[in-house]
mmCIF file with all atom_site columns, C-alpha atoms in Angstrom:
data_model
loop_
_atom_site.group_PDB
_atom_site.id
_atom_site.type_symbol
_atom_site.label_atom_id
_atom_site.label_alt_id
_atom_site.label_comp_id
_atom_site.label_asym_id
_atom_site.label_entity_id
_atom_site.label_seq_id
_atom_site.pdbx_PDB_ins_code
_atom_site.Cartn_x
_atom_site.Cartn_y
_atom_site.Cartn_z
_atom_site.occupancy
_atom_site.B_iso_or_equiv
_atom_site.pdbx_formal_charge
_atom_site.auth_seq_id
_atom_site.auth_comp_id
_atom_site.auth_asym_id
_atom_site.auth_atom_id
_atom_site.pdbx_PDB_model_num
ATOM 1   C CA . HIS B 1 1   ? -26.470 11.649  21.898  1.00 51.00 ? 1   HIS B CA 1
ATOM 2   C CA . CYS B 1 2   ? -28.344 9.360   19.491  1.00 52.00 ? 2   CYS B CA 1
ATOM 3   C CA . PRO B 1 3   ? -31.290 10.859  17.596  1.00 52.00 ? 3   PRO B CA 1
ATOM 4   C CA . ALA B 1 4   ? -34.483 8.804   17.582  1.00 51.00 ? 4   ALA B CA 1
ATOM 5   C CA . SER B 1 5   ? -34.414 8.687   13.780  1.00 51.00 ? 5   SER B CA 1
ATOM 6   C CA . LEU B 1 6   ? -31.342 6.410   13.952  1.00 47.00 ? 6   LEU B CA 1
ATOM 7   C CA . GLY B 1 7   ? -33.293 3.749   15.767  1.00 50.00 ? 7   GLY B CA 1
ATOM 8   C CA . GLY B 1 8   ? -32.200 4.454   19.311  1.00 54.00 ? 8   GLY B CA 1
ATOM 9   C CA . SER B 1 9   ? -29.009 3.756   21.178  1.00 68.00 ? 9   SER B CA 1
ATOM 10  C CA . ILE B 1 10  ? -28.243 0.277   19.791  1.00 67.00 ? 10  ILE B CA 1
ATOM 11  C CA . LEU B 1 11  ? -27.736 1.390   16.185  1.00 64.00 ? 11  LEU B CA 1
ATOM 12  C CA . CYS B 1 12  ? -25.960 4.527   17.320  1.00 66.00 ? 12  CYS B CA 1
ATOM 13  C CA . SER B 1 13  ? -23.563 2.600   19.561  1.00 70.00 ? 13  SER B CA 1
ATOM 14  C CA . ILE B 1 14  ? -22.842 0.123   16.753  1.00 69.00 ? 14  ILE B CA 1
ATOM 15  C CA . MET B 1 15  ? -21.996 3.028   14.439  1.00 66.00 ? 15  MET B CA 1
ATOM 16  C CA . ALA B 1 16  ? -19.884 4.714   17.126  1.00 68.00 ? 16  ALA B CA 1
ATOM 17  C CA . ALA B 1 17  ? -17.959 1.526   17.856  1.00 66.00 ? 17  ALA B CA 1
ATOM 18  C CA . ASN B 1 18  ? -17.288 0.795   14.186  1.00 69.00 ? 18  ASN B CA 1
ATOM 19  C CA . ARG B 1 19  ? -17.116 4.229   12.565  1.00 69.00 ? 19  ARG B CA 1
ATOM 20  C CA . GLU B 1 20  ? -13.403 3.924   11.816  1.00 69.00 ? 20  GLU B CA 1
ATOM 21  C CA . GLY B 1 21  ? -13.960 0.621   10.036  1.00 70.00 ? 21  GLY B CA 1
ATOM 22  C CA . ILE B 1 22  ? -17.045 1.813   8.162   1.00 71.00 ? 22  ILE B CA 1
ATOM 23  C CA . LEU B 1 23  ? -15.424 5.036   6.973   1.00 70.00 ? 23  LEU B CA 1
ATOM 24  C CA . GLY B 1 24  ? -12.169 3.211   6.354   1.00 75.00 ? 24  GLY B CA 1
ATOM 25  C CA . CYS B 1 25  ? -13.872 0.762   3.969   1.00 79.00 ? 25  CYS B CA 1
ATOM 26  C CA . LEU B 1 26  ? -14.972 3.640   1.744   1.00 81.00 ? 26  LEU B CA 1
ATOM 27  C CA . GLY B 1 27  ? -11.612 5.397   1.915   1.00 81.00 ? 27  GLY B CA 1
ATOM 28  C CA . TYR B 1 28  ? -9.487  2.320   1.327   1.00 84.00 ? 28  TYR B CA 1
ATOM 29  C CA . LEU B 1 29  ? -11.775 1.179   -1.485  1.00 85.00 ? 29  LEU B CA 1
ATOM 30  C CA . SER B 1 30  ? -11.170 4.587   -3.085  1.00 87.00 ? 30  SER B CA 1
ATOM 31  C CA . LEU B 1 31  ? -7.415  4.170   -2.574  1.00 86.00 ? 31  LEU B CA 1
ATOM 32  C CA . TYR B 1 32  ? -7.573  0.722   -4.166  1.00 86.00 ? 32  TYR B CA 1
ATOM 33  C CA . PHE B 1 33  ? -9.363  2.029   -7.269  1.00 88.00 ? 33  PHE B CA 1
ATOM 34  C CA . MET B 1 34  ? -6.984  4.991   -7.540  1.00 89.00 ? 34  MET B CA 1
ATOM 35  C CA . GLY B 1 35  ? -4.007  2.635   -7.266  1.00 86.00 ? 35  GLY B CA 1
ATOM 36  C CA . GLU B 1 36  ? -5.448  0.346   -9.940  1.00 85.00 ? 36  GLU B CA 1
ATOM 37  C CA . TRP B 1 37  ? -5.998  3.311   -12.248 1.00 88.00 ? 37  TRP B CA 1
ATOM 38  C CA . VAL B 1 38  ? -2.459  4.634   -11.741 1.00 86.00 ? 38  VAL B CA 1
ATOM 39  C CA . GLY B 1 39  ? -1.070  1.154   -12.385 1.00 82.00 ? 39  GLY B CA 1
ATOM 40  C CA . HIS B 1 40  ? -3.039  0.703   -15.594 1.00 82.00 ? 40  HIS B CA 1
ATOM 41  C CA . GLN B 1 41  ? -2.303  4.178   -16.918 1.00 82.00 ? 41  GLN B CA 1
ATOM 42  C CA . TYR B 1 42  ? 1.351   4.594   -16.006 1.00 80.00 ? 42  TYR B CA 1
ATOM 43  C CA . LEU B 1 43  ? 2.938   1.242   -15.157 1.00 74.00 ? 43  LEU B CA 1
ATOM 44  C CA . TRP B 1 44  ? 1.360   -1.810  -16.810 1.00 72.00 ? 44  TRP B CA 1
ATOM 45  C CA . LYS B 1 45  ? 0.618   -0.292  -20.199 1.00 66.00 ? 45  LYS B CA 1
ATOM 46  C CA . GLN B 1 46  ? 4.124   1.213   -20.283 1.00 56.00 ? 46  GLN B CA 1
ATOM 47  C CA . GLN B 1 47  ? 2.967   3.846   -22.726 1.00 51.00 ? 47  GLN B CA 1
ATOM 48  C CA . GLN B 1 48  ? 5.916   5.795   -24.015 1.00 47.00 ? 48  GLN B CA 1
ATOM 49  C CA . GLN B 1 49  ? 3.915   9.016   -24.365 1.00 48.00 ? 49  GLN B CA 1
ATOM 50  C CA . GLN B 1 50  ? 3.097   9.078   -20.620 1.00 52.00 ? 50  GLN B CA 1
ATOM 51  C CA . GLY B 1 51  ? 6.324   7.700   -19.170 1.00 55.00 ? 51  GLY B CA 1
ATOM 52  C CA . LEU B 1 52  ? 8.086   9.297   -16.231 1.00 57.00 ? 52  LEU B CA 1
ATOM 53  C CA . GLY B 1 53  ? 6.857   12.816  -16.933 1.00 76.00 ? 53  GLY B CA 1
ATOM 54  C CA . GLY B 1 54  ? 3.198   11.775  -16.800 1.00 81.00 ? 54  GLY B CA 1
ATOM 55  C CA . LEU B 1 55  ? 3.570   10.047  -13.433 1.00 85.00 ? 55  LEU B CA 1
ATOM 56  C CA . PHE B 1 56  ? 5.499   12.990  -11.991 1.00 87.00 ? 56  PHE B CA 1
ATOM 57  C CA . ARG B 1 57  ? 2.893   15.492  -13.273 1.00 88.00 ? 57  ARG B CA 1
ATOM 58  C CA . LEU B 1 58  ? 0.135   13.368  -11.726 1.00 88.00 ? 58  LEU B CA 1
ATOM 59  C CA . SER B 1 59  ? 1.980   13.445  -8.399  1.00 90.00 ? 59  SER B CA 1
ATOM 60  C CA . ILE B 1 60  ? 2.327   17.247  -8.497  1.00 91.00 ? 60  ILE B CA 1
ATOM 61  C CA . PHE B 1 61  ? -1.373  17.584  -9.353  1.00 92.00 ? 61  PHE B CA 1
ATOM 62  C CA . LEU B 1 62  ? -2.340  15.364  -6.395  1.00 91.00 ? 62  LEU B CA 1
ATOM 63  C CA . TRP B 1 63  ? -0.061  17.307  -4.025  1.00 92.00 ? 63  TRP B CA 1
ATOM 64  C CA . ILE B 1 64  ? -1.842  20.513  -5.101  1.00 93.00 ? 64  ILE B CA 1
ATOM 65  C CA . ILE B 1 65  ? -5.281  18.925  -4.517  1.00 91.00 ? 65  ILE B CA 1
ATOM 66  C CA . MET B 1 66  ? -4.130  17.695  -1.103  1.00 90.00 ? 66  MET B CA 1
ATOM 67  C CA . GLY B 1 67  ? -2.851  21.199  -0.266  1.00 91.00 ? 67  GLY B CA 1
ATOM 68  C CA . VAL B 1 68  ? -6.173  22.784  -1.238  1.00 92.00 ? 68  VAL B CA 1
ATOM 69  C CA . LEU B 1 69  ? -8.083  20.273  0.902   1.00 89.00 ? 69  LEU B CA 1
ATOM 70  C CA . HIS B 1 70  ? -5.760  20.497  3.893   1.00 88.00 ? 70  HIS B CA 1
ATOM 71  C CA . TRP B 1 71  ? -4.591  24.107  3.995   1.00 91.00 ? 71  TRP B CA 1
ATOM 72  C CA . GLY B 1 72  ? -7.251  25.790  1.895   1.00 87.00 ? 72  GLY B CA 1
ATOM 73  C CA . LEU B 1 73  ? -10.349 24.046  3.279   1.00 89.00 ? 73  LEU B CA 1
ATOM 74  C CA . ASN B 1 74  ? -8.833  23.102  6.681   1.00 86.00 ? 74  ASN B CA 1
ATOM 75  C CA . ILE B 1 75  ? -9.652  19.398  6.264   1.00 83.00 ? 75  ILE B CA 1
ATOM 76  C CA . PRO B 1 76  ? -7.277  17.431  8.497   1.00 83.00 ? 76  PRO B CA 1
ATOM 77  C CA . ILE B 1 77  ? -5.365  14.511  6.981   1.00 82.00 ? 77  ILE B CA 1
ATOM 78  C CA . SER B 1 78  ? -6.913  11.652  8.922   1.00 78.00 ? 78  SER B CA 1
ATOM 79  C CA . ARG B 1 79  ? -5.918  8.025   8.537   1.00 76.00 ? 79  ARG B CA 1
ATOM 80  C CA . ARG B 1 80  ? -8.582  7.044   11.067  1.00 73.00 ? 80  ARG B CA 1
ATOM 81  C CA . SER B 1 81  ? -11.436 8.391   8.966   1.00 74.00 ? 81  SER B CA 1
ATOM 82  C CA . THR B 1 82  ? -9.577  7.799   5.676   1.00 81.00 ? 82  THR B CA 1
ATOM 83  C CA . ASN B 1 83  ? -10.928 11.099  4.363   1.00 84.00 ? 83  ASN B CA 1
ATOM 84  C CA . ALA B 1 84  ? -10.311 12.745  0.978   1.00 86.00 ? 84  ALA B CA 1
ATOM 85  C CA . ALA B 1 85  ? -7.259  14.654  2.259   1.00 88.00 ? 85  ALA B CA 1
ATOM 86  C CA . PHE B 1 86  ? -5.652  11.409  3.461   1.00 88.00 ? 86  PHE B CA 1
ATOM 87  C CA . CYS B 1 87  ? -6.470  9.602   0.200   1.00 89.00 ? 87  CYS B CA 1
ATOM 88  C CA . CYS B 1 88  ? -4.946  12.426  -1.878  1.00 90.00 ? 88  CYS B CA 1
ATOM 89  C CA . TRP B 1 89  ? -1.891  12.518  0.375   1.00 91.00 ? 89  TRP B CA 1
ATOM 90  C CA . ALA B 1 90  ? -1.393  8.737   0.101   1.00 91.00 ? 90  ALA B CA 1
ATOM 91  C CA . VAL B 1 91  ? -1.724  8.622   -3.691  1.00 92.00 ? 91  VAL B CA 1
ATOM 92  C CA . ALA B 1 92  ? 0.418   11.770  -4.138  1.00 92.00 ? 92  ALA B CA 1
ATOM 93  C CA . HIS B 1 93  ? 3.137   10.306  -1.927  1.00 90.00 ? 93  HIS B CA 1
ATOM 94  C CA . ASN B 1 94  ? 3.100   6.933   -3.707  1.00 89.00 ? 94  ASN B CA 1
ATOM 95  C CA . THR B 1 95  ? 3.049   8.369   -7.236  1.00 90.00 ? 95  THR B CA 1
ATOM 96  C CA . LEU B 1 96  ? 5.988   10.624  -6.352  1.00 90.00 ? 96  LEU B CA 1
ATOM 97  C CA . LEU B 1 97  ? 7.868   7.607   -4.991  1.00 86.00 ? 97  LEU B CA 1
ATOM 98  C CA . LEU B 1 98  ? 7.027   5.609   -8.135  1.00 84.00 ? 98  LEU B CA 1
ATOM 99  C CA . SER B 1 99  ? 8.248   8.408   -10.400 1.00 85.00 ? 99  SER B CA 1
ATOM 100 C CA . VAL B 1 100 ? 11.546  8.593   -8.466  1.00 83.00 ? 100 VAL B CA 1
ATOM 101 C CA . LEU B 1 101 ? 11.952  4.806   -8.695  1.00 77.00 ? 101 LEU B CA 1
ATOM 102 C CA . GLN B 1 102 ? 11.219  4.881   -12.424 1.00 76.00 ? 102 GLN B CA 1
ATOM 103 C CA . SER B 1 103 ? 13.911  7.496   -12.940 1.00 76.00 ? 103 SER B CA 1
ATOM 104 C CA . THR B 1 104 ? 16.549  5.625   -10.900 1.00 73.00 ? 104 THR B CA 1
ATOM 105 C CA . ILE B 1 105 ? 15.935  1.990   -11.898 1.00 70.00 ? 105 ILE B CA 1
ATOM 106 C CA . THR B 1 106 ? 17.252  1.462   -15.402 1.00 62.00 ? 106 THR B CA 1
ATOM 107 C CA . SER B 1 107 ? 16.884  -2.334  -15.524 1.00 62.00 ? 107 SER B CA 1
ATOM 108 C CA . SER B 1 108 ? 13.547  -3.948  -16.321 1.00 64.00 ? 108 SER B CA 1
ATOM 109 C CA . ARG B 1 109 ? 14.278  -6.583  -13.658 1.00 71.00 ? 109 ARG B CA 1
ATOM 110 C CA . VAL B 1 110 ? 12.267  -6.084  -10.475 1.00 71.00 ? 110 VAL B CA 1
ATOM 111 C CA . PRO B 1 111 ? 14.225  -6.566  -7.203  1.00 77.00 ? 111 PRO B CA 1
ATOM 112 C CA . LEU B 1 112 ? 13.570  -9.978  -5.639  1.00 82.00 ? 112 LEU B CA 1
ATOM 113 C CA . VAL B 1 113 ? 12.152  -8.588  -2.390  1.00 83.00 ? 113 VAL B CA 1
ATOM 114 C CA . TRP B 1 114 ? 9.563   -6.552  -4.344  1.00 80.00 ? 114 TRP B CA 1
ATOM 115 C CA . GLU B 1 115 ? 8.647   -9.634  -6.379  1.00 84.00 ? 115 GLU B CA 1
ATOM 116 C CA . THR B 1 116 ? 8.105   -11.746 -3.275  1.00 86.00 ? 116 THR B CA 1
ATOM 117 C CA . VAL B 1 117 ? 6.085   -9.086  -1.442  1.00 84.00 ? 117 VAL B CA 1
ATOM 118 C CA . ASN B 1 118 ? 3.894   -8.767  -4.528  1.00 80.00 ? 118 ASN B CA 1
ATOM 119 C CA . ARG B 1 119 ? 3.662   -12.541 -5.063  1.00 83.00 ? 119 ARG B CA 1
ATOM 120 C CA . TYR B 1 120 ? 2.480   -13.263 -1.515  1.00 82.00 ? 120 TYR B CA 1
ATOM 121 C CA . GLY B 1 121 ? 0.292   -10.170 -1.112  1.00 79.00 ? 121 GLY B CA 1
ATOM 122 C CA . LEU B 1 122 ? -2.284  -11.595 1.305   1.00 81.00 ? 122 LEU B CA 1
ATOM 123 C CA . PHE B 1 123 ? 0.320   -13.297 3.496   1.00 85.00 ? 123 PHE B CA 1
ATOM 124 C CA . MET B 1 124 ? 2.429   -10.147 3.568   1.00 86.00 ? 124 MET B CA 1
ATOM 125 C CA . PHE B 1 125 ? -0.603  -8.049  4.472   1.00 85.00 ? 125 PHE B CA 1
ATOM 126 C CA . LEU B 1 126 ? -1.269  -10.353 7.443   1.00 87.00 ? 126 LEU B CA 1
ATOM 127 C CA . ILE B 1 127 ? 2.383   -10.407 8.524   1.00 88.00 ? 127 ILE B CA 1
ATOM 128 C CA . ALA B 1 128 ? 2.631   -6.605  8.263   1.00 88.00 ? 128 ALA B CA 1
ATOM 129 C CA . ASN B 1 129 ? -0.515  -6.202  10.370  1.00 86.00 ? 129 ASN B CA 1
ATOM 130 C CA . LEU B 1 130 ? 0.819   -8.591  13.014  1.00 88.00 ? 130 LEU B CA 1
ATOM 131 C CA . LEU B 1 131 ? 4.099   -6.654  13.103  1.00 88.00 ? 131 LEU B CA 1
ATOM 132 C CA . THR B 1 132 ? 2.163   -3.389  13.432  1.00 86.00 ? 132 THR B CA 1
ATOM 133 C CA . GLY B 1 133 ? 0.277   -4.834  16.395  1.00 86.00 ? 133 GLY B CA 1
ATOM 134 C CA . LEU B 1 134 ? 3.533   -6.055  17.943  1.00 88.00 ? 134 LEU B CA 1
ATOM 135 C CA . VAL B 1 135 ? 5.079   -2.588  17.597  1.00 87.00 ? 135 VAL B CA 1
ATOM 136 C CA . ASN B 1 136 ? 2.002   -0.919  19.088  1.00 84.00 ? 136 ASN B CA 1
ATOM 137 C CA . LEU B 1 137 ? 1.917   -3.343  22.037  1.00 87.00 ? 137 LEU B CA 1
ATOM 138 C CA . THR B 1 138 ? 5.617   -3.178  22.891  1.00 88.00 ? 138 THR B CA 1
ATOM 139 C CA . ILE B 1 139 ? 6.660   0.400   22.067  1.00 86.00 ? 139 ILE B CA 1
ATOM 140 C CA . PRO B 1 140 ? 5.016   3.640   23.266  1.00 87.00 ? 140 PRO B CA 1
ATOM 141 C CA . THR B 1 141 ? 5.040   5.034   19.729  1.00 79.00 ? 141 THR B CA 1
ATOM 142 C CA . LEU B 1 142 ? 3.530   8.421   20.624  1.00 80.00 ? 142 LEU B CA 1
ATOM 143 C CA . GLU B 1 143 ? 6.419   9.095   22.996  1.00 85.00 ? 143 GLU B CA 1
ATOM 144 C CA . MET B 1 144 ? 9.197   8.315   20.491  1.00 83.00 ? 144 MET B CA 1
ATOM 145 C CA . THR B 1 145 ? 11.368  11.042  18.985  1.00 87.00 ? 145 THR B CA 1
ATOM 146 C CA . ASP B 1 146 ? 11.467  11.393  15.185  1.00 83.00 ? 146 ASP B CA 1
ATOM 147 C CA . PRO B 1 147 ? 14.886  9.699   14.702  1.00 89.00 ? 147 PRO B CA 1
ATOM 148 C CA . ILE B 1 148 ? 13.855  6.712   16.841  1.00 90.00 ? 148 ILE B CA 1
ATOM 149 C CA . ALA B 1 149 ? 10.528  6.505   14.993  1.00 86.00 ? 149 ALA B CA 1
ATOM 150 C CA . LEU B 1 150 ? 12.412  6.396   11.672  1.00 87.00 ? 150 LEU B CA 1
ATOM 151 C CA . VAL B 1 151 ? 14.628  3.584   12.976  1.00 91.00 ? 151 VAL B CA 1
ATOM 152 C CA . ILE B 1 152 ? 11.509  1.646   14.059  1.00 89.00 ? 152 ILE B CA 1
ATOM 153 C CA . VAL B 1 153 ? 9.849   2.144   10.659  1.00 87.00 ? 153 VAL B CA 1
ATOM 154 C CA . TYR B 1 154 ? 13.057  1.124   8.862   1.00 90.00 ? 154 TYR B CA 1
ATOM 155 C CA . ALA B 1 155 ? 13.382  -2.027  11.004  1.00 91.00 ? 155 ALA B CA 1
ATOM 156 C CA . TYR B 1 156 ? 9.696   -2.792  10.371  1.00 90.00 ? 156 TYR B CA 1
ATOM 157 C CA . ILE B 1 157 ? 10.135  -2.497  6.585   1.00 89.00 ? 157 ILE B CA 1
ATOM 158 C CA . CYS B 1 158 ? 13.247  -4.692  6.701   1.00 91.00 ? 158 CYS B CA 1
ATOM 159 C CA . LEU B 1 159 ? 11.387  -7.353  8.706   1.00 92.00 ? 159 LEU B CA 1
ATOM 160 C CA . VAL B 1 160 ? 8.511   -7.373  6.206   1.00 91.00 ? 160 VAL B CA 1
ATOM 161 C CA . GLY B 1 161 ? 11.019  -7.794  3.349   1.00 90.00 ? 161 GLY B CA 1
ATOM 162 C CA . ILE B 1 162 ? 12.877  -10.588 5.150   1.00 93.00 ? 162 ILE B CA 1
ATOM 163 C CA . ALA B 1 163 ? 9.564   -12.322 5.905   1.00 91.00 ? 163 ALA B CA 1
ATOM 164 C CA . SER B 1 164 ? 8.626   -12.228 2.203   1.00 91.00 ? 164 SER B CA 1
ATOM 165 C CA . LEU B 1 165 ? 11.971  -13.773 1.197   1.00 91.00 ? 165 LEU B CA 1
ATOM 166 C CA . LEU B 1 166 ? 11.650  -16.502 3.850   1.00 92.00 ? 166 LEU B CA 1
ATOM 167 C CA . LEU B 1 167 ? 8.089   -17.215 2.735   1.00 89.00 ? 167 LEU B CA 1
ATOM 168 C CA . ASP B 1 168 ? 9.323   -17.627 -0.841  1.00 89.00 ? 168 ASP B CA 1
ATOM 169 C CA . VAL B 1 169 ? 12.036  -20.089 0.253   1.00 89.00 ? 169 VAL B CA 1
ATOM 170 C CA . ILE B 1 170 ? 9.490   -22.073 2.309   1.00 87.00 ? 170 ILE B CA 1
ATOM 171 C CA . TRP B 1 171 ? 6.985   -22.094 -0.559  1.00 85.00 ? 171 TRP B CA 1
ATOM 172 C CA . VAL B 1 172 ? 9.546   -23.289 -3.123  1.00 82.00 ? 172 VAL B CA 1
ATOM 173 C CA . ARG B 1 173 ? 10.990  -26.007 -0.874  1.00 81.00 ? 173 ARG B CA 1
ATOM 174 C CA . PHE B 1 174 ? 7.959   -27.411 0.918   1.00 79.00 ? 174 PHE B CA 1
ATOM 175 C CA . VAL B 1 175 ? 4.860   -26.806 -1.198  1.00 75.00 ? 175 VAL B CA 1
ATOM 176 C CA . PRO B 1 176 ? 4.507   -29.523 -3.826  1.00 70.00 ? 176 PRO B CA 1
ATOM 177 C CA . SER B 1 177 ? 3.880   -28.079 -7.264  1.00 65.00 ? 177 SER B CA 1
ATOM 178 C CA . LYS B 1 178 ? 4.642   -28.595 -10.931 1.00 56.00 ? 178 LYS B CA 1
ATOM 179 C CA . LYS B 1 179 ? 8.051   -26.927 -11.263 1.00 54.00 ? 179 LYS B CA 1
ATOM 180 C CA . ASN B 1 180 ? 6.940   -24.463 -8.543  1.00 50.00 ? 180 ASN B CA 1
ATOM 181 C CA . SER B 1 181 ? 4.753   -22.668 -11.096 1.00 52.00 ? 181 SER B CA 1
ATOM 182 C CA . THR B 1 182 ? 1.733   -22.627 -8.811  1.00 53.00 ? 182 THR B CA 1
ATOM 183 C CA . ARG B 1 183 ? 3.051   -20.027 -6.410  1.00 59.00 ? 183 ARG B CA 1
ATOM 184 C CA . PRO B 1 184 ? 0.514   -17.310 -5.602  1.00 60.00 ? 184 PRO B CA 1
ATOM 185 C CA . ASN B 1 185 ? 0.044   -14.811 -8.443  1.00 59.00 ? 185 ASN B CA 1
ATOM 186 C CA . ASP B 1 186 ? 2.224   -16.854 -10.828 1.00 56.00 ? 186 ASP B CA 1
ATOM 187 C CA . SER B 1 187 ? -0.684  -17.960 -13.025 1.00 49.00 ? 187 SER B CA 1
ATOM 188 C CA . THR B 1 188 ? -0.446  -14.832 -15.172 1.00 48.00 ? 188 THR B CA 1
ATOM 189 C CA . LYS B 1 189 ? 3.282   -15.324 -15.714 1.00 50.00 ? 189 LYS B CA 1
ATOM 190 C CA . THR B 1 190 ? 2.850   -18.947 -16.855 1.00 47.00 ? 190 THR B CA 1
ATOM 191 C CA . LYS B 1 191 ? 0.070   -17.964 -19.249 1.00 47.00 ? 191 LYS B CA 1
ATOM 192 C CA . LYS B 1 192 ? 2.224   -15.275 -20.832 1.00 48.00 ? 192 LYS B CA 1
ATOM 193 C CA . SER B 1 193 ? 5.173   -17.622 -21.253 1.00 45.00 ? 193 SER B CA 1
ATOM 194 C CA . HIS B 1 194 ? 3.192   -20.196 -23.322 1.00 45.00 ? 194 HIS B CA 1
#
């Protein structure tokens, strides 16, 4: 089914074999930039005029956009193609979760498990992907009922959190450093403290 203008079957088969990855790069790059923007506007600047209400309003706006794309224009929410409907759904879901967390957490102290997941981002990404592969290889996920699926997801999240805490203990005990200040992503903290 390859048109001659695409250079024959080789180019077409390469595109067919990698279309999820190619489309995913664009979609996940968009998600990354949207996440960075939300972080700068609503979390890191900690602007009093935006606060909780601004983040919640942004979430509602994104849910409306997602609804227009999905129900109005009949665009399916597809993680495989990482399309606009999926990107809007992901950012809407995460901003809603962030606004709920902002309203419930009164202390400025971040929970230790969140700190360690953030500190070892690359390692946690790799561990989470390995756990995802393990789940997909050992459990027929498409055949699971909703309650069992929720238990699996909960266990998965707990394992990722435990792995981040263990990684922090290993890093502090076995990696030689100056007062353990050279942990990943700690450079910004040490600069601010001086």
